[in-house]
mmCIF file of C-alpha atoms and ligand atoms in Angstrom:
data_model
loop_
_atom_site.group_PDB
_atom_site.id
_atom_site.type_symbol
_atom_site.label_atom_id
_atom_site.label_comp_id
_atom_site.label_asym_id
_atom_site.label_seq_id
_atom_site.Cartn_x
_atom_site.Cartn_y
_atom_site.Cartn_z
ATOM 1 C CA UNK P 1032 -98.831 -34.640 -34.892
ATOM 2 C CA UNK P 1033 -96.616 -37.674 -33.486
ATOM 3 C CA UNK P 1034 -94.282 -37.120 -36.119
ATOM 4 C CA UNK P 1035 -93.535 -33.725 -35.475
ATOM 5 C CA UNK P 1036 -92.890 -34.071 -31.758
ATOM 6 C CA UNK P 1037 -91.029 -37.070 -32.952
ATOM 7 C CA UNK P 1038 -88.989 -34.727 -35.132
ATOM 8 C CA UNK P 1039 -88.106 -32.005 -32.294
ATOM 9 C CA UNK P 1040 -87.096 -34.707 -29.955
ATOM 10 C CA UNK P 1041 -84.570 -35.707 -32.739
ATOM 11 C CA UNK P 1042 -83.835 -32.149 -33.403
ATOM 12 C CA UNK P 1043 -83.218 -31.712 -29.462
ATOM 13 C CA UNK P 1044 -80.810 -34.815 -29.308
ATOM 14 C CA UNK P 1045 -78.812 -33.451 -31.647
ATOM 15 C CA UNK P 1046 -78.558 -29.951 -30.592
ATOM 16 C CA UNK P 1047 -77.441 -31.505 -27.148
ATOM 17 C CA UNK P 1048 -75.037 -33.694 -28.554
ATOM 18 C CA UNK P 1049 -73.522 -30.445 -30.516
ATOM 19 C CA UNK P 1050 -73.321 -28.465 -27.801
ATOM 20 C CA UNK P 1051 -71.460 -31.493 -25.771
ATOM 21 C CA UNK P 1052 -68.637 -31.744 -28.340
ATOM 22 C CA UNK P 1053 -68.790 -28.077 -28.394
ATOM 23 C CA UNK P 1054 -67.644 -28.465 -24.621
ATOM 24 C CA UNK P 1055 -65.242 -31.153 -24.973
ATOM 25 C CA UNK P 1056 -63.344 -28.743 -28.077
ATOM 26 C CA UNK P 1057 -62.867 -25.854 -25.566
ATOM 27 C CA UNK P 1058 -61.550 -27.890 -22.807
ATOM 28 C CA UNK P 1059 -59.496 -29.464 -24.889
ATOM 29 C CA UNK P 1060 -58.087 -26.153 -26.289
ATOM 30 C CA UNK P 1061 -57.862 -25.088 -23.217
ATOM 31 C CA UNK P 1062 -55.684 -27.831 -21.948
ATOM 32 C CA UNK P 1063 -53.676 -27.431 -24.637
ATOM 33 C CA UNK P 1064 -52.643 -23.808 -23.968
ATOM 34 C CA UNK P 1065 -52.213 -24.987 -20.769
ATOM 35 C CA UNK P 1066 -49.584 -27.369 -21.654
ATOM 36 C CA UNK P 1067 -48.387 -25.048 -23.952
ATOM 37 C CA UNK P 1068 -47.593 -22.232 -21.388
ATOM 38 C CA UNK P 1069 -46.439 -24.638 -18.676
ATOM 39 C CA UNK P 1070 -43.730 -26.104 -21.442
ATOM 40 C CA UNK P 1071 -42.395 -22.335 -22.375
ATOM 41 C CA UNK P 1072 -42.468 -21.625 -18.574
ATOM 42 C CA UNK P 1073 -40.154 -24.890 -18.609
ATOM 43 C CA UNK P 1074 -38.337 -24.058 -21.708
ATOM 44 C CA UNK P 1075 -37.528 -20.224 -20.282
ATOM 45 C CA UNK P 1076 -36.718 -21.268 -16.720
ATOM 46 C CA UNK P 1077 -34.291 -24.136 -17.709
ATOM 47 C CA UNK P 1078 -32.322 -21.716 -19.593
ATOM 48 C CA UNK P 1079 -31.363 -19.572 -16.317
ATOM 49 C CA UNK P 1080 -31.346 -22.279 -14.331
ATOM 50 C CA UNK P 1081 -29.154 -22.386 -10.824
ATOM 51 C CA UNK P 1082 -29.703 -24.723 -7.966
ATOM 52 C CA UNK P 1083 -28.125 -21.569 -5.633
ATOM 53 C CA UNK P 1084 -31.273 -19.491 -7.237
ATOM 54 C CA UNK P 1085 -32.821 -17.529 -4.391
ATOM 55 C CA UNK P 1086 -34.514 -14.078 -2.735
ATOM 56 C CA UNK P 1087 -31.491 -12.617 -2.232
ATOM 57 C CA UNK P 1088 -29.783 -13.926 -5.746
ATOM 58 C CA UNK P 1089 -32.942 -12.494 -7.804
ATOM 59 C CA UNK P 1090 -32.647 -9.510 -5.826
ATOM 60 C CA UNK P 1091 -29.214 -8.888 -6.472
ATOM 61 C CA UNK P 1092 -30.123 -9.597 -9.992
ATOM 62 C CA UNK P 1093 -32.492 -6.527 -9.653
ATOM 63 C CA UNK P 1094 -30.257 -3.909 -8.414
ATOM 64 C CA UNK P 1095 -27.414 -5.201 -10.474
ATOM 65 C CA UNK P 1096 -26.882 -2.048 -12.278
ATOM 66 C CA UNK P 1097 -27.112 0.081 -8.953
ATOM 67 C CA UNK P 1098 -24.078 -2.215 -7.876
ATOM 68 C CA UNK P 1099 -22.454 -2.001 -10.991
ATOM 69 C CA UNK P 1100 -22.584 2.442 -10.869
ATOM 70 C CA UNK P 1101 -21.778 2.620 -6.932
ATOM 71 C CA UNK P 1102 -18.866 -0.265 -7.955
ATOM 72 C CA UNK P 1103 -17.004 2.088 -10.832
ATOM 73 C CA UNK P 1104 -17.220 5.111 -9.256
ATOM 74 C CA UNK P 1105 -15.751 3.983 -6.140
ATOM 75 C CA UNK P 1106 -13.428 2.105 -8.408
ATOM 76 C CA UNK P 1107 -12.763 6.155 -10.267
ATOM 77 C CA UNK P 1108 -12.541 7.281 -7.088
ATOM 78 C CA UNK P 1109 -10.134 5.115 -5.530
ATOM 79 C CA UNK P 1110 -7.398 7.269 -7.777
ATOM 80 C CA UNK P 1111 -8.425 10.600 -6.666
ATOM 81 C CA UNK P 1112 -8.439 9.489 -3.150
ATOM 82 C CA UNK P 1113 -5.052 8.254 -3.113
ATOM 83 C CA UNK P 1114 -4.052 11.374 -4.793
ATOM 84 C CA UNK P 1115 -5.878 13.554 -2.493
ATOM 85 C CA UNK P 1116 -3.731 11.419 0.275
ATOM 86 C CA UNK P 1117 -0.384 12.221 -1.043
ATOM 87 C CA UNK P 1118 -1.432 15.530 -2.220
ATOM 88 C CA UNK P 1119 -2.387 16.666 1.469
ATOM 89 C CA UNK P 1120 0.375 14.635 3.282
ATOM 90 C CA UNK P 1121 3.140 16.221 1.147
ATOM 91 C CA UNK P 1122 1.436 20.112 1.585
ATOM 92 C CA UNK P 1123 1.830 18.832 5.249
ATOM 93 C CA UNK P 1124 5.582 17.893 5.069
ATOM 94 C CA UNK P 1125 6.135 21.071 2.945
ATOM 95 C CA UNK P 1126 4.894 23.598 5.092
ATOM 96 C CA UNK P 1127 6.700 21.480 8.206
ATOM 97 C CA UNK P 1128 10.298 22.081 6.201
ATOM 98 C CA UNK P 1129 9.820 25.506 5.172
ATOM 99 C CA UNK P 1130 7.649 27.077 7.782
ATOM 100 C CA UNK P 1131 8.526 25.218 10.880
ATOM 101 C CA UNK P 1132 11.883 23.438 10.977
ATOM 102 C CA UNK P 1133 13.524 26.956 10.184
ATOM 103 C CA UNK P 1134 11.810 28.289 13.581
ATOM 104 C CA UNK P 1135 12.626 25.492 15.314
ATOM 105 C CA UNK P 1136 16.242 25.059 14.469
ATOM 106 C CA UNK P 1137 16.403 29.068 15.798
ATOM 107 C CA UNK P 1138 14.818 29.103 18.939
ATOM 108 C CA UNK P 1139 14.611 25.298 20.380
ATOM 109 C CA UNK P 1140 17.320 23.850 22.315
ATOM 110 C CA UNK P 1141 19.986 21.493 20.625
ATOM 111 C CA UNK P 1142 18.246 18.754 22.779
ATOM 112 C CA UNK P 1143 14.805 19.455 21.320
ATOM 113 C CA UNK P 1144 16.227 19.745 18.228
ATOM 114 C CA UNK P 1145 17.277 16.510 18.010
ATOM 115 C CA UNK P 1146 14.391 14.732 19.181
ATOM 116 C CA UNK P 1147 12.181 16.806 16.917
ATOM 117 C CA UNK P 1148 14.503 15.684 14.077
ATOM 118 C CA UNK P 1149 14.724 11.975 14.625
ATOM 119 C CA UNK P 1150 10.876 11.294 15.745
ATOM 120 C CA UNK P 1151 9.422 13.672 12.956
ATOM 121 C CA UNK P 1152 11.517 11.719 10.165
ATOM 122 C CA UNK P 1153 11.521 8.209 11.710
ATOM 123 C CA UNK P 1154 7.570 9.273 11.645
ATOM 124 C CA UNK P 1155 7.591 10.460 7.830
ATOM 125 C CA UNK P 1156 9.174 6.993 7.414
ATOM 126 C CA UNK P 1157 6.722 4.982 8.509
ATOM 127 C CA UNK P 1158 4.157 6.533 6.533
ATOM 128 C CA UNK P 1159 5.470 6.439 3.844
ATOM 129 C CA UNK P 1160 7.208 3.198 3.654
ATOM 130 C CA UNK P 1161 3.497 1.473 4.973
ATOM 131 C CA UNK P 1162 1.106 3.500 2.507
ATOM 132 C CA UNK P 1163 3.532 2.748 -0.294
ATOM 133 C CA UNK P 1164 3.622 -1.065 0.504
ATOM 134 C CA UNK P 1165 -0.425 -1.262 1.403
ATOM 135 C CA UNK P 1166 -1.289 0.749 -2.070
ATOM 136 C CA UNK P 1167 1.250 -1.728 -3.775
ATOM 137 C CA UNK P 1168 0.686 -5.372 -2.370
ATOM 138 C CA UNK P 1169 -1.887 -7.984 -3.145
ATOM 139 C CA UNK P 1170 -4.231 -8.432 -0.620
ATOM 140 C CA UNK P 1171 -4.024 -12.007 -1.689
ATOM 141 C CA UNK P 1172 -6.457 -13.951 -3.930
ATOM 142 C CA UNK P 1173 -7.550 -17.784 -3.848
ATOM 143 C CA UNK P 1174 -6.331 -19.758 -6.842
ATOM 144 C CA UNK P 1175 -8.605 -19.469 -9.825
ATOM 145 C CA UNK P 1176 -7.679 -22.892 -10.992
ATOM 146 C CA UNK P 1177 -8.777 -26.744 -9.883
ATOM 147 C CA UNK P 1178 -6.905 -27.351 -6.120
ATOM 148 C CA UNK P 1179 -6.856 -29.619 -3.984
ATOM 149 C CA UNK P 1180 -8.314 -27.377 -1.077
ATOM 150 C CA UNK P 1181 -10.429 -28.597 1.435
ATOM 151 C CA UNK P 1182 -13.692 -27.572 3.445
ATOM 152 C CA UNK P 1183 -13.640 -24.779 0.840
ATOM 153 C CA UNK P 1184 -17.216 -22.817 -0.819
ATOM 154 C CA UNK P 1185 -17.785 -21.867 -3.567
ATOM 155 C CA UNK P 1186 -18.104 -18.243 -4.630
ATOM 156 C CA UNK P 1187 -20.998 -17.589 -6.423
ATOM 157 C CA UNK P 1188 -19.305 -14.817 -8.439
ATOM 158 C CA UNK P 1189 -16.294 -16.034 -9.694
ATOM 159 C CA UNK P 1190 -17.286 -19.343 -9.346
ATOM 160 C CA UNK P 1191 -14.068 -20.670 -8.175
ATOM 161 C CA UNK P 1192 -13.601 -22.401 -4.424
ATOM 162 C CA UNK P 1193 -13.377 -19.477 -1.879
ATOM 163 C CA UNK P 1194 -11.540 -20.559 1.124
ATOM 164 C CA UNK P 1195 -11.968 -19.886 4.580
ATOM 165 C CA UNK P 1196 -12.373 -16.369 5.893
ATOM 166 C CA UNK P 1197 -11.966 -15.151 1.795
ATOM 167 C CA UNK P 1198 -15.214 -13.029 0.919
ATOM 168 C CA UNK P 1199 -15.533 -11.543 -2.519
ATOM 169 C CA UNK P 1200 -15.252 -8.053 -3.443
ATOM 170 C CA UNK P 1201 -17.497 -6.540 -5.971
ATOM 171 C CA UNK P 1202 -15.207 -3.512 -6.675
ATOM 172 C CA UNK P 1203 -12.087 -5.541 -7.157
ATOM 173 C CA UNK P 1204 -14.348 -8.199 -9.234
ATOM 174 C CA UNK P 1205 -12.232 -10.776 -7.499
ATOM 175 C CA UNK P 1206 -12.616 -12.751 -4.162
ATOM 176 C CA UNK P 1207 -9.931 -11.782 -1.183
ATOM 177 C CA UNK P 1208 -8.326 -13.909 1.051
ATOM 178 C CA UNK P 1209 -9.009 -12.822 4.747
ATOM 179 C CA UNK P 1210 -10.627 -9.827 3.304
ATOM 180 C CA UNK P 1211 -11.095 -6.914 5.986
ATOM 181 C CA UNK P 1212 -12.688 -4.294 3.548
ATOM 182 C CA UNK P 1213 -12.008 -2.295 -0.113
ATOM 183 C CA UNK P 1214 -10.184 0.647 1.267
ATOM 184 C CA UNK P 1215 -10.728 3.940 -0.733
ATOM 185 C CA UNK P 1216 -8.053 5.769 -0.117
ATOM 186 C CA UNK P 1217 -5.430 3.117 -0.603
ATOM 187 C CA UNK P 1218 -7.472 1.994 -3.923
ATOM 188 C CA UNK P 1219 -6.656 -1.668 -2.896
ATOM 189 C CA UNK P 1220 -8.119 -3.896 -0.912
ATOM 190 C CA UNK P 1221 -7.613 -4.609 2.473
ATOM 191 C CA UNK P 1222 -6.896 -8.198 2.974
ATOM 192 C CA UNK P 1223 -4.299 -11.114 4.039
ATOM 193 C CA UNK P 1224 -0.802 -10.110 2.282
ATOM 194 C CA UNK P 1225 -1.157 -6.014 3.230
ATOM 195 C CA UNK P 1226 -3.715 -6.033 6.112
ATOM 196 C CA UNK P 1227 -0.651 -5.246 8.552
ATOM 197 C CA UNK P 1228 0.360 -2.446 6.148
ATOM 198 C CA UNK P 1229 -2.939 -0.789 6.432
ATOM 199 C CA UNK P 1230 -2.875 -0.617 9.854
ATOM 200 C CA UNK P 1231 0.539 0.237 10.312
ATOM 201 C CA UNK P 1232 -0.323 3.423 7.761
ATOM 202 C CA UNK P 1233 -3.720 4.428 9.640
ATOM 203 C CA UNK P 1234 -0.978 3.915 13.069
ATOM 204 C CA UNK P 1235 1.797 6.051 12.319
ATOM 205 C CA UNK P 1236 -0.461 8.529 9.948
ATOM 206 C CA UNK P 1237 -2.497 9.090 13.468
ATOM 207 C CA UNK P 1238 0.646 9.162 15.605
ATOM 208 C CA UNK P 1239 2.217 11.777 13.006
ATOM 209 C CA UNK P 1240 -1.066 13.958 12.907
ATOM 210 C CA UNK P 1241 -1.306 13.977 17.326
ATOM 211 C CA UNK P 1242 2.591 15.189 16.679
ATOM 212 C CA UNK P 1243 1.910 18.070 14.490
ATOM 213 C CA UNK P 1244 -1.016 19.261 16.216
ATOM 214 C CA UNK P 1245 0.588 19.328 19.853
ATOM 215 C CA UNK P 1246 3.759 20.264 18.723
ATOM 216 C CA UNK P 1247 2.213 23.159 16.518
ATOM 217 C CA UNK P 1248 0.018 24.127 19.517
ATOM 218 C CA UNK P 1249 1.733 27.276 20.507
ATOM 219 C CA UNK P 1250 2.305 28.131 16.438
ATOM 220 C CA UNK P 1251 -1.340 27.978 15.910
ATOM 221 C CA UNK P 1252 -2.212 30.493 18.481
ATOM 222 C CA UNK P 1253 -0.122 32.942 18.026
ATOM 223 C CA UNK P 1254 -1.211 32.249 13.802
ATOM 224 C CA UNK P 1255 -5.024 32.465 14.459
ATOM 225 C CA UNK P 1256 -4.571 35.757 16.437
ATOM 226 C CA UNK P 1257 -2.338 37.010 13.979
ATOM 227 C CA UNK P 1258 -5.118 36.742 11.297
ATOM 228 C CA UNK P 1259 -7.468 37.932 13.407
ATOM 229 C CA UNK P 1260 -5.900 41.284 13.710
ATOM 230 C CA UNK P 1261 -6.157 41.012 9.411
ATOM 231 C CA UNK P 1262 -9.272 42.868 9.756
ATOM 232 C CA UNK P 1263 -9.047 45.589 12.069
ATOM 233 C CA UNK P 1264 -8.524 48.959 11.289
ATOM 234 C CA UNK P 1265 -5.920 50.214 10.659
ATOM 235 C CA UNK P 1266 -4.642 46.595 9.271
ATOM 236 C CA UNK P 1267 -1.687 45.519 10.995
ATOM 237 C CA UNK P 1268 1.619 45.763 8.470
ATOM 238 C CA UNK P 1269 2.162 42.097 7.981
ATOM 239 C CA UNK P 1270 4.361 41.195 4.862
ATOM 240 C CA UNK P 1271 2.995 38.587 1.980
ATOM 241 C CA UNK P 1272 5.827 35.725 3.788
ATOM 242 C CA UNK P 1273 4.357 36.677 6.943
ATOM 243 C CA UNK P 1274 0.523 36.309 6.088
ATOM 244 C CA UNK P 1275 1.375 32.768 3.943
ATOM 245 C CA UNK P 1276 3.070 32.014 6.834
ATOM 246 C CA UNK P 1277 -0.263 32.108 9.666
ATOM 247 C CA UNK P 1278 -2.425 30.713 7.208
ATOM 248 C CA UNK P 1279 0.281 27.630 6.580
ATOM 249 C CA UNK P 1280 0.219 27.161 10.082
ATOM 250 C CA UNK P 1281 -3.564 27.294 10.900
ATOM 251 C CA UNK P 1282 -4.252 24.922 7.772
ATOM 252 C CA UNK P 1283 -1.720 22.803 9.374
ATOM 253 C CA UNK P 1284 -3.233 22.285 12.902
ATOM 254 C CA UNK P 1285 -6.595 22.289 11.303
ATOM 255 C CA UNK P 1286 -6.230 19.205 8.740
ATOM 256 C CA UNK P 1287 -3.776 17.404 11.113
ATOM 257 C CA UNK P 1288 -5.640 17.482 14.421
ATOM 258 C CA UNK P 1289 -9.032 16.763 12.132
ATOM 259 C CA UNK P 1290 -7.221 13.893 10.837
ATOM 260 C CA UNK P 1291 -6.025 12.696 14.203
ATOM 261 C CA UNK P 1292 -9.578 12.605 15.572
ATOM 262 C CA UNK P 1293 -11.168 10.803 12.383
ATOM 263 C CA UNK P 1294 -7.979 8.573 11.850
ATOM 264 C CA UNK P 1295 -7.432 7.664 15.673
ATOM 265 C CA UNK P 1296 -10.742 6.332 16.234
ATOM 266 C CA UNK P 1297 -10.206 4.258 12.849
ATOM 267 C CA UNK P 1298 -7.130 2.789 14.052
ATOM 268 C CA UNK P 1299 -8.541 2.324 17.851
ATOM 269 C CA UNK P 1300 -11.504 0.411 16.153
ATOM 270 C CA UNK P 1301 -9.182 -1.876 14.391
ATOM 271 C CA UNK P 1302 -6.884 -2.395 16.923
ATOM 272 C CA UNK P 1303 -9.891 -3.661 19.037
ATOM 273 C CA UNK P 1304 -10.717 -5.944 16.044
ATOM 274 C CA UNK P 1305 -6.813 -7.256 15.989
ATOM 275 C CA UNK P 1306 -6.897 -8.201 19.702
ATOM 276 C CA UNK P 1307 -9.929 -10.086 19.129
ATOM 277 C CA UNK P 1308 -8.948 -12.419 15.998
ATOM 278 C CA UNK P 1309 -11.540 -10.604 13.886
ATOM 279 C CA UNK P 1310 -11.513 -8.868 10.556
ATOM 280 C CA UNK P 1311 -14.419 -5.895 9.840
ATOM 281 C CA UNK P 1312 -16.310 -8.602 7.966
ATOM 282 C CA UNK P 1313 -16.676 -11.609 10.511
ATOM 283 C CA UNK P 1314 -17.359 -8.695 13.365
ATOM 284 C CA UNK P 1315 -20.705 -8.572 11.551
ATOM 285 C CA UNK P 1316 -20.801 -12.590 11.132
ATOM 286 C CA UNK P 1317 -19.677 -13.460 14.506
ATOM 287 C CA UNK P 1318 -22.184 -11.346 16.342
ATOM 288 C CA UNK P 1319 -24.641 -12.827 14.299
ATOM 289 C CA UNK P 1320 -23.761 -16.099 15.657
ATOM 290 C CA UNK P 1321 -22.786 -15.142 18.771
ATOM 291 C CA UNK P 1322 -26.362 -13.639 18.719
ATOM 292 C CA UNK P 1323 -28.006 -17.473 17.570
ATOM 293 C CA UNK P 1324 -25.867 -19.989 19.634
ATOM 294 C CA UNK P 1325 -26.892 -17.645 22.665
ATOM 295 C CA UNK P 1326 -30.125 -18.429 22.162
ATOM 296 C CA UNK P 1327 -29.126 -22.278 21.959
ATOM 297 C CA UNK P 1328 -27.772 -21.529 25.346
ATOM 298 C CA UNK P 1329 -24.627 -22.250 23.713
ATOM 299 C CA UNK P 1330 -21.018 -19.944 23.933
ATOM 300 C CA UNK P 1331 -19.350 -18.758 20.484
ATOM 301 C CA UNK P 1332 -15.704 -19.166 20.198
ATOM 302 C CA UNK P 1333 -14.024 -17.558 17.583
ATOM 303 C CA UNK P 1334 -11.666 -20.167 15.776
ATOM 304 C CA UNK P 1335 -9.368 -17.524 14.757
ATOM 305 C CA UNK P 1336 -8.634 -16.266 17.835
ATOM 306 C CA UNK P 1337 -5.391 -17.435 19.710
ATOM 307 C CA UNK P 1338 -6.048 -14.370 22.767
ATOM 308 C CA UNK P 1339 -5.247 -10.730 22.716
ATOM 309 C CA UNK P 1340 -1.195 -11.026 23.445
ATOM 310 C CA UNK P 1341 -1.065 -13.456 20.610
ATOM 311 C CA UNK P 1342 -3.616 -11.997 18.329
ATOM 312 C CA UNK P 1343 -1.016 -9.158 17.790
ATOM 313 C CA UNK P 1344 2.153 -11.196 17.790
ATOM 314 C CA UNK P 1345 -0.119 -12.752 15.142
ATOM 315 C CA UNK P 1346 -0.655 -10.273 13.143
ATOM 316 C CA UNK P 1347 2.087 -8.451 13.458
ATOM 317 C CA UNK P 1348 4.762 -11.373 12.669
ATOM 318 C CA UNK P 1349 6.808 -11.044 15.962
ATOM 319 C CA UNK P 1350 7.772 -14.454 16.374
ATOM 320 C CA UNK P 1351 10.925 -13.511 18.957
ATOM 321 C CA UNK P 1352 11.684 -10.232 20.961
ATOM 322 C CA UNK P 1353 14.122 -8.761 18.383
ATOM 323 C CA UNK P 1354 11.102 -8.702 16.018
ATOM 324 C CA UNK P 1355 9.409 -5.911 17.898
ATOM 325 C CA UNK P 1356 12.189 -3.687 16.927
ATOM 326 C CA UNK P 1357 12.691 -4.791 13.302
ATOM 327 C CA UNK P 1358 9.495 -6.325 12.020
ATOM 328 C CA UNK P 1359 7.220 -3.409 14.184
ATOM 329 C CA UNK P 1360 9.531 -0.170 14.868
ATOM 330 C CA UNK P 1361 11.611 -0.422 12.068
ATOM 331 C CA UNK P 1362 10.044 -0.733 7.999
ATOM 332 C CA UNK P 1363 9.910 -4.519 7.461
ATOM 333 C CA UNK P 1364 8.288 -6.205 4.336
ATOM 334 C CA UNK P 1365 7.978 -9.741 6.066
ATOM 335 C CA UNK P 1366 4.976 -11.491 4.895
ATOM 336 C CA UNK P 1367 2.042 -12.909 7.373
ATOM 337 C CA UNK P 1368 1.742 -15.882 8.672
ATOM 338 C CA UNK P 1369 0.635 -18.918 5.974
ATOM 339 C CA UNK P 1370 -0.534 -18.602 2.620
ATOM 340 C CA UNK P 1371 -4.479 -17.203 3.541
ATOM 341 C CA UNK P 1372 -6.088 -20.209 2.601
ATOM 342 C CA UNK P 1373 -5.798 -22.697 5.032
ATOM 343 C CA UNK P 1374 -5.474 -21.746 8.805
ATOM 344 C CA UNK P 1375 -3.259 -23.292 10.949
ATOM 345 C CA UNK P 1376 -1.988 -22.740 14.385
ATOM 346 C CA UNK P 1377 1.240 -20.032 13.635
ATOM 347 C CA UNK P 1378 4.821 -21.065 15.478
ATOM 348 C CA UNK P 1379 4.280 -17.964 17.452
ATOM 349 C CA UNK P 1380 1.329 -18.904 19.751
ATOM 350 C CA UNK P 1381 2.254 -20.169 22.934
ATOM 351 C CA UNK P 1382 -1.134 -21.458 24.068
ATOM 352 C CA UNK P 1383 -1.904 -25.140 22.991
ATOM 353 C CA UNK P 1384 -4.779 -25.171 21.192
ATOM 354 C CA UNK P 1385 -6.963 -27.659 19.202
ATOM 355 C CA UNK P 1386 -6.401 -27.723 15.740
ATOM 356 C CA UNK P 1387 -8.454 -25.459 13.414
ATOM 357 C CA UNK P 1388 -11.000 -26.651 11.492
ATOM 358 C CA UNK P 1389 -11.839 -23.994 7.826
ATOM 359 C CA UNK P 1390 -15.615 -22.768 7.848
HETATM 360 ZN ZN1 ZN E 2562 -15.403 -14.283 -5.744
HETATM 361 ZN ZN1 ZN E 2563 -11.669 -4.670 -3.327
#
């Protein structure tokens, strides 16, 4: 009788003993999955590693290939813009040559004549000569290759120093020195070396639209009547040259005076950004820290900013008075002032001012 309860004691030790090693095996396994996941976690993660690695990088990993669609078609769309441009600015100048000017040379005065003649063509000028040069120039990029440039970042896209006020563009692919925005309808961005183009274009384009539609006030009228009559009865007796005619003029005043009011407040909106030192990009950056050193208590000064007057002699390269009538009235192809990647004070400002440091 001893020996058997001698016998399940034994039995019991053993049991215990088996189901303690038992134990030890599956934490051991365990740990060693463990270390095996945590070493292809390490393996996988060093592999995409990048110390700039954020939210906002692994987000704009995510909608990559949204960027990438909205990206080419604006890119595809860029060339149909800029044709639709020339296509609707030339039916303009078309139906002002063989509709109007014969009209006007018959009934205005010699004096009216002549001021219709040099303003309207001095005004096709400047369009021209402005959209030509801001669908044609650079905007300006930063050098791709190892400079000596300092207080620069780094772009995180082309992964090349990006100097001050440059921002890259994802359209272009490329980063843009003093980069206002990618402009559609010149297909180019807008940014250091044709900035003053663009708003030269979007000046004179707005000037020459406010021309047409007061000047072809009176036309207009006496057009949209005209084709209202189309549909009485009887129908009036109007000739084929006669009907082309109204409906020349009414698609004339329509698309110029709806370009004047879209165009104008364009242009008014930049010109406010010109006379305060600001391109369409740092309008949203220097609120924002307007917005944060106000609640510092502190006042924001825009470093790029040498006041109104000289903002504009700034920007648009009048250096002495003469300049106002060749580099501003008159087509000029001068280039800006400096080289876009380092900003110091221009020759033109008159105000001393403390050097300026690139952010
Ligand atoms: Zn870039
Ligand atoms: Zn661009």
């Amino acid at each position: 009788m001893r020996s058997r309860q001698r016998m399940f004691a034994a039995v019991m030790r053993l049991l215990l003993k088996c189901l303690r090693l038992g134990r030890r095996r599956r934490f051991k396994l365990v740990r060693q999955v463990e270390q095996l996941w945590h070493y292809g976690h390490l393996c996988l993660r060093s592999l995409f590693y990048n110390s700039f690695t954020d939210s906002d990088v692994v987000l704009d990993s995510l909608f990559e290939p949204v960027y990438w669609l909205v990206d080419h078609v604006t890119r595809w769309f860029g060339v149909v813009f800029v044709a639709l441009v020339i296509g609707l600015t030339s039916s303009i100048v078309a139906i002002v040559y063989i509709c109007l000017l014969p009209l006007i040379l018959q009934t205005y005065t010699p004096a009216w004549i002549c001021w219709h003649l040099a303003y309207g063509h001095w005004n096709l000028i400047m369009i021209v000569f402005h959209y030509y040069m801001a669908i044609t120039t650079s905007p300006g990029h930063p050098p791709q290759a190892k400079n000596d440039l300092t207080g620069v970042s780094i772009c995180r896209k082309c992964i090349a120093p990006k100097p001050a006020r440059t921002h890259h563009c994802s359209i272009c692919n490329r980063c843009v020195l003093k980069m206002d925005h990618h402009c559609p309808w010149l297909n180019n961005c807008v940014g250091h070396y044709n900035h003053r183009y663009f708003f030269s274009f979007c000046l004179f384009m707005t000037m020459g639209c406010i021309y047409c539609s007061i000047s072809g006030w009176e036309m207009f009228r006496d057009a949209y009547a005209a084709i209202e009559t189309y549909y009485q009865t009887p129908p009036p007796t109007f000739s084929f040259r006669q009907r082309a005619f109204h409906k020349s003029v009414v698609y004339l005043w329509v698309l110029c005076s709806s370009v004047a009011l879209a165009l104008g407040a364009l242009t008014l909106w930049h010109a406010a950004l010109i006379t305060r030192g600001e391109t369409s990009i740092e309008r949203h950056i220097n609120r924002k820290e307007r917005q944060r050193l106000q609640k510092k208590g502190k006042v924001f000064r825009n470093p790029y900013s040498y006041g109104s007057w000289d903002n504009w002699k700034v920007f648009l390269g009048v250096d002495v008075p003469r300049h106002w009538l060749t580099r501003v009235l008159l087509p000029s192809p001068h280039l800006p002032h400096g080289t876009g990647l380092s900003w110091d004070l221009p020759p033109c400002v008159t105000e001393q001012r403390a050097p300026l440091l690139a952010i």
